[in-house]
């Protein structure tokens, strides 16, 4: 699950991470009030107006603008709120902006030049450990930095038995070329960010840029967070931050029915019980010349209701040309599932795409019989090979 920049910053700040202060607003009037409040609290008279969408690269797309007066705040926020913001990360259709973050300007002049850094913490799949990544090339596209100037990316891997060590953080701050107050600030910035990362069960926290202000404080100007969905049950505060307007409508509906669903680009809808079987099924669809339209795991206790919810979801996808149901009857019996499929089929009515049902396990034959005798346009298959053949036939 992802959250907005303003939520990420509030979360970081609760762990002691310094941030650029801001207030979220969903109308130009509220943006103005937010700016007035920031002015009273911080003395700032310049503000940045930042579109809140679940995508980066907003600056490049015109979603981050500097306002040098309260009038500017109102004008700019009325331009940004409601706009369809296209950034390198949104795809060509862009994303609708529902709210802006009105933040204090933090690039003010002073004893030293403000300087942007890159800091992130993530679960590194290769080492199977948490990694802290930092760079002097803040504010830039980090993938590009990694490709063109990999020597400018510094990585520290954390040993899970020991946790983050002080020397590792000092090493990072030193490699970023910091000294004095800014060095100490960066050390506590990274330590607190690491606490936040662990505390909220994140798989990624990214601050780009982390800014060294002209008075040598280190603060988060941007914030990106990915939370491990499997940990949400113990992260109620994060779960409350969910903004369904930012999520795929199919996935939102799937969650409401407790289905494990990921939308894909192909033409064969699939409904499977168990994640491993679902992966194997998708491979099989590929091998038989199709392309999976989705990943859908209905879970161990699939019943008529879950089967129906899954069916409805798959059928809403206009790309779907065939549906493959692949259920292993372990806990659930195949005849039960078959009845569920037939019932769901009748309830939904007028299904145009062919459905192939492969039932294996307890009472598989009874299940196949129920499907065959139902009189519906449902093909039964018992072996995986038969099912693959059927998919090939119906796609031909
Ligand atoms: P992103 O483009 O979606 O990554 O959004 P960011 O939050 O990183 O903001 C984009 C850019 O806006 C930053 O890299 C800064 O250069 C600029 N920016 C952000 N805050 C301020 C600010 O307070 N003052 C000024 N002058 N620029 C800012
Ligand atoms: Mn950024």
PDB file of C-alpha atoms and ligand atoms in Angstrom, residues 5 9 20 46-48 50-51 55-61 64-66 87 103-108 116 138-140 208-209 211 221-223, ligand 1:
ATOM      1  CA  UNK A   5       3.646  12.692   0.546  1.00  0.00           C
ATOM      2  CA  UNK A   9       6.090  13.305   6.161  1.00  0.00           C
ATOM      3  CA  UNK A  20       9.430  20.632   5.589  1.00  0.00           C
ATOM      4  CA  UNK A  46       6.968  31.951   0.423  1.00  0.00           C
ATOM      5  CA  UNK A  47       5.214  28.616  -0.003  1.00  0.00           C
ATOM      6  CA  UNK A  48       5.374  25.565  -2.256  1.00  0.00           C
ATOM      7  CA  UNK A  50       2.467  20.424  -4.128  1.00  0.00           C
ATOM      8  CA  UNK A  51      -0.038  18.145  -5.855  1.00  0.00           C
ATOM      9  CA  UNK A  55       3.241   9.174  -8.207  1.00  0.00           C
ATOM     10  CA  UNK A  56       6.576  10.934  -8.325  1.00  0.00           C
ATOM     11  CA  UNK A  57       8.030  13.312 -10.873  1.00  0.00           C
ATOM     12  CA  UNK A  58       5.365  15.867  -9.981  1.00  0.00           C
ATOM     13  CA  UNK A  59       7.798  18.755 -10.262  1.00  0.00           C
ATOM     14  CA  UNK A  60       8.481  17.913 -13.926  1.00  0.00           C
ATOM     15  CA  UNK A  61       4.761  17.651 -14.663  1.00  0.00           C
ATOM     16  CA  UNK A  64       4.965  21.534  -7.644  1.00  0.00           C
ATOM     17  CA  UNK A  65       5.031  25.338  -7.761  1.00  0.00           C
ATOM     18  CA  UNK A  66       6.494  28.120  -5.702  1.00  0.00           C
ATOM     19  CA  UNK A  87       4.270  12.913 -14.802  1.00  0.00           C
ATOM     20  CA  UNK A 103       4.383  23.788   2.515  1.00  0.00           C
ATOM     21  CA  UNK A 104       6.840  26.362   3.826  1.00  0.00           C
ATOM     22  CA  UNK A 105       9.564  27.335   1.374  1.00  0.00           C
ATOM     23  CA  UNK A 106      12.751  25.778   2.696  1.00  0.00           C
ATOM     24  CA  UNK A 107      15.227  26.839   0.011  1.00  0.00           C
ATOM     25  CA  UNK A 108      15.800  30.241   1.639  1.00  0.00           C
ATOM     26  CA  UNK A 116      19.639  18.319  -2.009  1.00  0.00           C
ATOM     27  CA  UNK A 138      19.330  14.553  -4.607  1.00  0.00           C
ATOM     28  CA  UNK A 139      16.246  15.763  -6.431  1.00  0.00           C
ATOM     29  CA  UNK A 140      17.175  13.762  -9.534  1.00  0.00           C
ATOM     30  CA  UNK A 208      14.184  12.700  -2.495  1.00  0.00           C
ATOM     31  CA  UNK A 209      15.236  15.340  -1.816  1.00  0.00           C
ATOM     32  CA  UNK A 211      17.507  18.930   2.075  1.00  0.00           C
ATOM     33  CA  UNK A 221      11.188  17.792   1.413  1.00  0.00           C
ATOM     34  CA  UNK A 222       9.541  14.806  -0.263  1.00  0.00           C
ATOM     35  CA  UNK A 223       8.418  11.429   1.088  1.00  0.00           C
TER      36      UNK A 223
HETATM   37  P1  LIG B   1       8.530  15.167  -7.074  1.00  0.00           P
HETATM   38  O1  LIG B   1       8.857  15.988  -8.293  1.00  0.00           O
HETATM   39  O2  LIG B   1       7.217  14.443  -7.213  1.00  0.00           O
HETATM   40  O3  LIG B   1       9.644  14.254  -6.689  1.00  0.00           O
HETATM   41  O4  LIG B   1       8.286  16.233  -5.875  1.00  0.00           O
HETATM   42  P2  LIG B   1       9.303  16.861  -4.806  1.00  0.00           P
HETATM   43  O5  LIG B   1       8.607  16.944  -3.521  1.00  0.00           O
HETATM   44  O6  LIG B   1      10.608  16.132  -4.809  1.00  0.00           O
HETATM   45  O7  LIG B   1       9.508  18.326  -5.345  1.00  0.00           O
HETATM   46  C1  LIG B   1      10.098  18.599  -6.604  1.00  0.00           C
HETATM   47  C2  LIG B   1      11.081  19.721  -6.523  1.00  0.00           C
HETATM   48  O8  LIG B   1      10.443  20.914  -6.057  1.00  0.00           O
HETATM   49  C3  LIG B   1      12.222  19.534  -5.524  1.00  0.00           C
HETATM   50  O9  LIG B   1      13.262  18.754  -6.026  1.00  0.00           O
HETATM   51  C4  LIG B   1      12.657  20.957  -5.285  1.00  0.00           C
HETATM   52  O10 LIG B   1      13.609  21.325  -6.244  1.00  0.00           O
HETATM   53  C5  LIG B   1      11.386  21.756  -5.477  1.00  0.00           C
HETATM   54  N1  LIG B   1      10.935  22.216  -4.140  1.00  0.00           N
HETATM   55  C6  LIG B   1      10.338  21.471  -3.173  1.00  0.00           C
HETATM   56  N2  LIG B   1      10.149  22.227  -2.068  1.00  0.00           N
HETATM   57  C7  LIG B   1      10.627  23.442  -2.354  1.00  0.00           C
HETATM   58  C8  LIG B   1      10.721  24.666  -1.605  1.00  0.00           C
HETATM   59  O11 LIG B   1      10.368  24.774  -0.445  1.00  0.00           O
HETATM   60  N3  LIG B   1      11.268  25.747  -2.249  1.00  0.00           N
HETATM   61  C9  LIG B   1      11.716  25.691  -3.527  1.00  0.00           C
HETATM   62  N4  LIG B   1      12.219  26.782  -4.079  1.00  0.00           N
HETATM   63  N5  LIG B   1      11.647  24.553  -4.248  1.00  0.00           N
HETATM   64  C10 LIG B   1      11.118  23.462  -3.675  1.00  0.00           C
END
